[in-house]
C-alpha atoms as a PDB file:
ATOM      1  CA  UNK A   1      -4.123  14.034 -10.592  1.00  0.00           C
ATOM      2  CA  UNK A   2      -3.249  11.628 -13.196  1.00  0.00           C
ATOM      3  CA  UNK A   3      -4.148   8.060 -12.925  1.00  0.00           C
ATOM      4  CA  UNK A   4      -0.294   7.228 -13.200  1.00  0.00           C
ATOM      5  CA  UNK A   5       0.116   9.630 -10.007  1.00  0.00           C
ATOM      6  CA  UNK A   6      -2.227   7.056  -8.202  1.00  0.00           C
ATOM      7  CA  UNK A   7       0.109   4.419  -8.645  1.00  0.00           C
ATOM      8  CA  UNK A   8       3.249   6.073  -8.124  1.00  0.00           C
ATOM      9  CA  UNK A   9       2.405   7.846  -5.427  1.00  0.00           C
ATOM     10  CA  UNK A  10      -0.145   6.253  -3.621  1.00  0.00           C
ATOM     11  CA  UNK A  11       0.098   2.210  -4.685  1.00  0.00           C
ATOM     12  CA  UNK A  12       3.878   2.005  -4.768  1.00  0.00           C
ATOM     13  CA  UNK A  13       4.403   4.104  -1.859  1.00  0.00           C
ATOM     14  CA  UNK A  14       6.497   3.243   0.547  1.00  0.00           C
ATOM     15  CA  UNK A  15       5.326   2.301   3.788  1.00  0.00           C
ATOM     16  CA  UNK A  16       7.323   1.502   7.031  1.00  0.00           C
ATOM     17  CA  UNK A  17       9.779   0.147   4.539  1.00  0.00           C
ATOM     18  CA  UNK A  18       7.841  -1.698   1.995  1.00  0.00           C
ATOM     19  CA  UNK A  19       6.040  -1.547  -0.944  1.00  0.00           C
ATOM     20  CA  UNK A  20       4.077  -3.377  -2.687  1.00  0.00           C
ATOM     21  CA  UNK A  21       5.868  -5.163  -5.773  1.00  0.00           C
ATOM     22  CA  UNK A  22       3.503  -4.142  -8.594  1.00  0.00           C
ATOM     23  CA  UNK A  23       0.381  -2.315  -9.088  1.00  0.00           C
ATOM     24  CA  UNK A  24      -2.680  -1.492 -11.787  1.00  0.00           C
ATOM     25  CA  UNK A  25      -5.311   0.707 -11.998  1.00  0.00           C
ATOM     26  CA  UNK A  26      -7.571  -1.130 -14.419  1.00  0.00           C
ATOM     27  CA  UNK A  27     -11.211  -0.285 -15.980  1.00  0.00           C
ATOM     28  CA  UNK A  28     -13.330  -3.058 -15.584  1.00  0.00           C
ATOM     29  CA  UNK A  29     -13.113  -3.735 -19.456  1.00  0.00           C
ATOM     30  CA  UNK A  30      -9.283  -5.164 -18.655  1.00  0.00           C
ATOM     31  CA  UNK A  31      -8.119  -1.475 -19.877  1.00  0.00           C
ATOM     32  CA  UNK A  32      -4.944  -0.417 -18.286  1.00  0.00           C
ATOM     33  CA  UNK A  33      -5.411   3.046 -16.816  1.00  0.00           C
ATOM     34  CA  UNK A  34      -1.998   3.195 -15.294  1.00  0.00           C
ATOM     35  CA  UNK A  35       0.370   0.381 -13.650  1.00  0.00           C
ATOM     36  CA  UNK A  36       3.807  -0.023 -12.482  1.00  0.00           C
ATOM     37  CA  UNK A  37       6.962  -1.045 -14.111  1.00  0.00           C
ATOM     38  CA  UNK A  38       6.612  -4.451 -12.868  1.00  0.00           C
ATOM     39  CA  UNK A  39       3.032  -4.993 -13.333  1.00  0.00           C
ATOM     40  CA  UNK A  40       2.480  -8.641 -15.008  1.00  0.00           C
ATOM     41  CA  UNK A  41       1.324  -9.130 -18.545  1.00  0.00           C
ATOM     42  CA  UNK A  42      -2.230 -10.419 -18.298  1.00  0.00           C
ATOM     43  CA  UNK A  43      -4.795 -12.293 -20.501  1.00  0.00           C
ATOM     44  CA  UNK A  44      -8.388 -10.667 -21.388  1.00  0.00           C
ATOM     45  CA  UNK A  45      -9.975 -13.739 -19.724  1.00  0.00           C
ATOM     46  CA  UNK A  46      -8.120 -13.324 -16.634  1.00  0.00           C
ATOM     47  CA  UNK A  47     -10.007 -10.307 -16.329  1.00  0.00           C
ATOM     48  CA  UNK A  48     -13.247 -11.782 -17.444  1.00  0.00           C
ATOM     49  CA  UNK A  49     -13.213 -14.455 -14.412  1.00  0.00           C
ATOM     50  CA  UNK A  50     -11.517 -11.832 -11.880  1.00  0.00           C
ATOM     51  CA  UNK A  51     -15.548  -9.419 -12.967  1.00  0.00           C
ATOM     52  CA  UNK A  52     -17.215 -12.946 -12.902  1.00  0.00           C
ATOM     53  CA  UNK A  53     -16.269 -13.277  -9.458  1.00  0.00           C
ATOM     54  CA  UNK A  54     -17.072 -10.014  -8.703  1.00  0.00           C
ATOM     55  CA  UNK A  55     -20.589 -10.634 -10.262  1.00  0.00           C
ATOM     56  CA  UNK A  56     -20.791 -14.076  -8.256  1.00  0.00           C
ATOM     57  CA  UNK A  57     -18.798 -13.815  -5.412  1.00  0.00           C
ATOM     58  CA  UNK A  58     -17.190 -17.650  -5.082  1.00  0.00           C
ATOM     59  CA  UNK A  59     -16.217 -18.741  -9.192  1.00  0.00           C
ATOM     60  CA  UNK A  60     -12.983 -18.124  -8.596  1.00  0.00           C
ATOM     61  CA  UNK A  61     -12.622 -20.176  -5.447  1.00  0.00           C
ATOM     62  CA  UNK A  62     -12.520 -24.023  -6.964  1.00  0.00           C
ATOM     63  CA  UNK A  63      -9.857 -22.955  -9.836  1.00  0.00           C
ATOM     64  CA  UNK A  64      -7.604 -20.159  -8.123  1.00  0.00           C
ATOM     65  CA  UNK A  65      -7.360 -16.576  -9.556  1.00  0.00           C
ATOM     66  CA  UNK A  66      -4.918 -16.148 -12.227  1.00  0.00           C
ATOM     67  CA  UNK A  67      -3.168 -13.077 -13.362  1.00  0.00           C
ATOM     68  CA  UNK A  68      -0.474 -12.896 -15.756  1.00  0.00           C
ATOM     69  CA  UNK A  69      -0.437 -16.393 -15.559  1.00  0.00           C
ATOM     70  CA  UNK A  70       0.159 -16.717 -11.891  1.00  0.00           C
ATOM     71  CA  UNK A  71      -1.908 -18.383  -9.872  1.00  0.00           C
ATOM     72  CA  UNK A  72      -3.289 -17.129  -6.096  1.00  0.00           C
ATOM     73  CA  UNK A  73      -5.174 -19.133  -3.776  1.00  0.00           C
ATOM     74  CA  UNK A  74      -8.391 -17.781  -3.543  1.00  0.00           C
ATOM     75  CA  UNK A  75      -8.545 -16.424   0.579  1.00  0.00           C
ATOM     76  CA  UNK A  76     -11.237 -14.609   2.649  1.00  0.00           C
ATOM     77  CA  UNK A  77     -12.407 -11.046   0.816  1.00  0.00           C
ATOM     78  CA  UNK A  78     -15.581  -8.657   0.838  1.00  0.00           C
ATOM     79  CA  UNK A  79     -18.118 -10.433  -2.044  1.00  0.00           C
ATOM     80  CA  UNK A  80     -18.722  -7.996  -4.487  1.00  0.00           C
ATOM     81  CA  UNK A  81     -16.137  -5.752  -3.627  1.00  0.00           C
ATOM     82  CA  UNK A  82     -12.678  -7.011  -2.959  1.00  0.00           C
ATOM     83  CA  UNK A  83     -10.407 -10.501  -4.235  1.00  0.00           C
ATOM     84  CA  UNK A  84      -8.077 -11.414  -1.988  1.00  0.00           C
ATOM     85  CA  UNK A  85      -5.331 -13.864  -3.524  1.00  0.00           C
ATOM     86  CA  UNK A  86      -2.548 -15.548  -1.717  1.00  0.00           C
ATOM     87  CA  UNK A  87       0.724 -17.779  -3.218  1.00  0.00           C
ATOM     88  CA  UNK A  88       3.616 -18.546  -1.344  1.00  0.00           C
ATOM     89  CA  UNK A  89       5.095 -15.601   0.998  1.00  0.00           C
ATOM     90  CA  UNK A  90       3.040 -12.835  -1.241  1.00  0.00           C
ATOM     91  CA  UNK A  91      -0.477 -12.137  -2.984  1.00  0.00           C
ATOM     92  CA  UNK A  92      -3.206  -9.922  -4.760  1.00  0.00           C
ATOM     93  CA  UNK A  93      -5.765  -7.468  -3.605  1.00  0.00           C
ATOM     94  CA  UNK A  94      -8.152  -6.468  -6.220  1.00  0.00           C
ATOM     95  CA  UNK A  95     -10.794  -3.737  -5.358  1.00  0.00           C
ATOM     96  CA  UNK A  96     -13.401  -2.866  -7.331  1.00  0.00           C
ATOM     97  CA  UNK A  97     -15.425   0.310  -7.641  1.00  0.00           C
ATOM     98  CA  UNK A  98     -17.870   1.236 -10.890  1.00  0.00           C
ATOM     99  CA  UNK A  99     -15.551   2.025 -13.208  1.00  0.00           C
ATOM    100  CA  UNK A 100     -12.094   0.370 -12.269  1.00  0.00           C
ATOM    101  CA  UNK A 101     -10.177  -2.472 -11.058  1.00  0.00           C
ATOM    102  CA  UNK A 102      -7.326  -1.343  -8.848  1.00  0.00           C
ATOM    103  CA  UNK A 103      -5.205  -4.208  -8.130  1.00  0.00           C
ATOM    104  CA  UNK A 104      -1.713  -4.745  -5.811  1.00  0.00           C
ATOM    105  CA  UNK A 105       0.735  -7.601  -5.668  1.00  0.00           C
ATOM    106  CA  UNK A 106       3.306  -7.829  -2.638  1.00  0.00           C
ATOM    107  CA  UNK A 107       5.509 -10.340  -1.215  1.00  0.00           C
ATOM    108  CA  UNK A 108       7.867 -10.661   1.436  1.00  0.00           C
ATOM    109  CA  UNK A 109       8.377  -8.353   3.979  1.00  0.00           C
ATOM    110  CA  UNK A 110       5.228  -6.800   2.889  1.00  0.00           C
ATOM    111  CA  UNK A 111       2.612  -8.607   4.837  1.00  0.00           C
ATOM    112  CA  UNK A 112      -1.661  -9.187   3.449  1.00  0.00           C
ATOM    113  CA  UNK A 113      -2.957  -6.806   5.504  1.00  0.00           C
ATOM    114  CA  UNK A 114      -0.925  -4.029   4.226  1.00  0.00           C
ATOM    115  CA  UNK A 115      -1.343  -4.547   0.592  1.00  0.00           C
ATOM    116  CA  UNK A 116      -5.060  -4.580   1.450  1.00  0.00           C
ATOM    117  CA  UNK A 117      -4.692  -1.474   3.231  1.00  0.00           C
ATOM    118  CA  UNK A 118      -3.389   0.105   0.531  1.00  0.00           C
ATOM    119  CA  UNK A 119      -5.135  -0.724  -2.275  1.00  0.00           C
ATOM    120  CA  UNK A 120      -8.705  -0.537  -0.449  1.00  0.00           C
ATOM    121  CA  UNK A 121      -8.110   2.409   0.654  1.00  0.00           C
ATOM    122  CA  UNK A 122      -7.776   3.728  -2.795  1.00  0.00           C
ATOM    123  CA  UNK A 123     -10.623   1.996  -4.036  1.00  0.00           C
ATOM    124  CA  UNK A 124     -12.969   3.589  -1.729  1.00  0.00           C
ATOM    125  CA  UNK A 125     -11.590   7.109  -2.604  1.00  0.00           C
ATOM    126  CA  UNK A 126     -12.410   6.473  -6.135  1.00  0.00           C
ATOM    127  CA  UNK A 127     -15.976   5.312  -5.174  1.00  0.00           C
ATOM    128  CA  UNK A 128     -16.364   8.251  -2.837  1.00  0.00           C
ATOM    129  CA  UNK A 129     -15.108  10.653  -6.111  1.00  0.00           C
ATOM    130  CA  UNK A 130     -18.017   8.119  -7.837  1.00  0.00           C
ATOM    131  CA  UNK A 131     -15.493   6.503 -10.162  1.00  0.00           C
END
Protein backbone atom coordinates (compact mmCIF):
# COMPACT_ATOMS: atom_id res chain seq x y z
CA UNK A 1 0.00 0.00 0.00
CA UNK A 2 1.33 3.31 -0.78
CA UNK A 3 1.67 5.93 1.80
CA UNK A 4 -0.70 8.19 -0.41
CA UNK A 5 -3.32 5.16 -0.12
CA UNK A 6 -3.15 5.84 3.74
CA UNK A 7 -4.42 9.13 3.35
CA UNK A 8 -6.86 8.72 0.76
CA UNK A 9 -8.29 5.93 1.90
CA UNK A 10 -7.97 5.69 5.39
CA UNK A 11 -7.40 9.62 6.73
CA UNK A 12 -9.85 11.25 4.35
CA UNK A 13 -12.34 8.63 4.56
CA UNK A 14 -15.55 9.30 5.01
CA UNK A 15 -17.21 8.52 8.07
CA UNK A 16 -20.97 8.81 9.02
CA UNK A 17 -20.76 11.78 6.74
CA UNK A 18 -17.60 13.52 7.51
CA UNK A 19 -14.20 13.75 6.94
CA UNK A 20 -11.62 15.19 8.18
CA UNK A 21 -10.54 18.49 6.22
CA UNK A 22 -6.84 17.72 5.63
CA UNK A 23 -4.37 15.15 6.42
CA UNK A 24 -0.31 14.25 6.45
CA UNK A 25 1.63 11.44 6.88
CA UNK A 26 4.92 13.02 7.93
CA UNK A 27 8.51 11.47 8.96
CA UNK A 28 9.58 12.90 11.99
CA UNK A 29 12.32 14.93 10.02
CA UNK A 30 9.16 17.32 8.75
CA UNK A 31 9.35 15.04 5.40
CA UNK A 32 6.07 14.77 3.70
CA UNK A 33 5.34 11.11 3.03
CA UNK A 34 1.94 11.74 1.61
CA UNK A 35 -0.91 14.46 2.46
CA UNK A 36 -4.07 15.69 1.11
CA UNK A 37 -4.96 18.34 -1.31
CA UNK A 38 -5.71 20.68 1.38
CA UNK A 39 -3.00 19.95 3.71
CA UNK A 40 -1.44 23.45 5.01
CA UNK A 41 1.97 24.69 4.02
CA UNK A 42 4.12 24.36 7.12
CA UNK A 43 7.44 25.77 8.51
CA UNK A 44 10.52 23.33 9.49
CA UNK A 45 10.28 24.77 13.04
CA UNK A 46 6.75 24.02 13.36
CA UNK A 47 7.82 20.62 13.18
CA UNK A 48 10.78 21.05 15.41
CA UNK A 49 8.45 22.27 18.48
CA UNK A 50 5.47 19.77 17.45
CA UNK A 51 9.00 16.57 18.19
CA UNK A 52 10.00 18.93 21.13
CA UNK A 53 6.79 18.35 22.62
CA UNK A 54 6.81 14.99 21.87
CA UNK A 55 10.30 14.74 23.59
CA UNK A 56 8.89 16.90 26.63
CA UNK A 57 5.44 16.42 26.81
CA UNK A 58 4.07 20.19 27.94
CA UNK A 59 6.48 22.95 25.57
CA UNK A 60 3.89 23.44 23.50
CA UNK A 61 1.27 24.21 26.10
CA UNK A 62 2.27 28.08 27.18
CA UNK A 63 2.67 29.19 23.29
CA UNK A 64 -0.07 27.04 21.35
CA UNK A 65 0.90 24.58 18.53
CA UNK A 66 1.28 26.09 15.24
CA UNK A 67 1.02 24.52 11.88
CA UNK A 68 1.02 26.24 8.70
CA UNK A 69 0.79 29.17 10.60
CA UNK A 70 -2.35 28.38 12.45
CA UNK A 71 -2.51 28.30 15.78
CA UNK A 72 -4.40 25.37 18.14
CA UNK A 73 -4.91 25.55 21.70
CA UNK A 74 -2.93 23.09 23.20
CA UNK A 75 -5.89 20.41 24.91
CA UNK A 76 -5.62 17.11 26.87
CA UNK A 77 -3.42 14.27 24.75
CA UNK A 78 -1.29 11.01 25.57
CA UNK A 79 2.52 12.59 26.51
CA UNK A 80 4.79 11.15 24.26
CA UNK A 81 2.46 9.90 21.91
CA UNK A 82 -0.35 12.05 20.71
CA UNK A 83 -0.96 16.35 20.34
CA UNK A 84 -4.20 17.22 20.57
CA UNK A 85 -4.91 20.89 19.21
CA UNK A 86 -8.14 22.75 19.30
CA UNK A 87 -9.23 26.43 17.51
CA UNK A 88 -12.56 27.51 17.09
CA UNK A 89 -15.24 24.73 15.93
CA UNK A 90 -12.16 22.38 14.56
CA UNK A 91 -8.51 21.06 15.49
CA UNK A 92 -5.34 18.77 15.10
CA UNK A 93 -4.47 15.29 16.13
CA UNK A 94 -0.91 14.46 15.68
CA UNK A 95 0.24 10.82 16.45
CA UNK A 96 3.46 9.78 16.57
CA UNK A 97 5.09 6.41 16.06
CA UNK A 98 9.15 5.84 15.33
CA UNK A 99 9.36 6.87 12.12
CA UNK A 100 6.34 9.26 11.28
CA UNK A 101 4.11 11.99 12.20
CA UNK A 102 0.58 11.32 11.01
CA UNK A 103 -1.41 14.32 11.54
CA UNK A 104 -5.47 15.28 10.87
CA UNK A 105 -7.24 18.60 10.85
CA UNK A 106 -11.22 18.69 11.01
CA UNK A 107 -13.78 21.17 11.69
CA UNK A 108 -17.34 21.40 11.83
CA UNK A 109 -19.54 18.72 11.73
CA UNK A 110 -16.61 16.58 12.34
CA UNK A 111 -16.36 16.45 16.06
CA UNK A 112 -12.49 15.82 18.34
CA UNK A 113 -13.13 12.56 19.09
CA UNK A 114 -13.48 11.41 15.63
CA UNK A 115 -10.49 12.98 14.12
CA UNK A 116 -8.67 11.30 17.02
CA UNK A 117 -10.20 8.15 16.17
CA UNK A 118 -9.02 8.25 13.00
CA UNK A 119 -5.77 9.29 12.97
CA UNK A 120 -4.77 7.13 16.20
CA UNK A 121 -5.94 4.45 14.91
CA UNK A 122 -3.56 4.67 12.08
CA UNK A 123 -0.77 5.51 14.11
CA UNK A 124 -0.91 2.44 16.10
CA UNK A 125 -1.12 0.26 12.89
CA UNK A 126 2.05 1.75 11.77
CA UNK A 127 3.69 1.05 15.21
CA UNK A 128 2.24 -2.44 15.25
CA UNK A 129 3.89 -2.86 11.35
CA UNK A 130 7.08 -1.18 13.57
CA UNK A 131 7.11 1.98 11.48
Amino acid sequence: MSWQSYIDDHLMADIDGRKLTAAAILGVDGTVWAQSSHFPEFKPEEITAINTDFASPGTLAPTGLYLGGTKYMVIQGEPGAVIRGKKGAGGITIKKTSLALIIGIYDEPMAPGQCNMVVEKIGDYLIDQGL
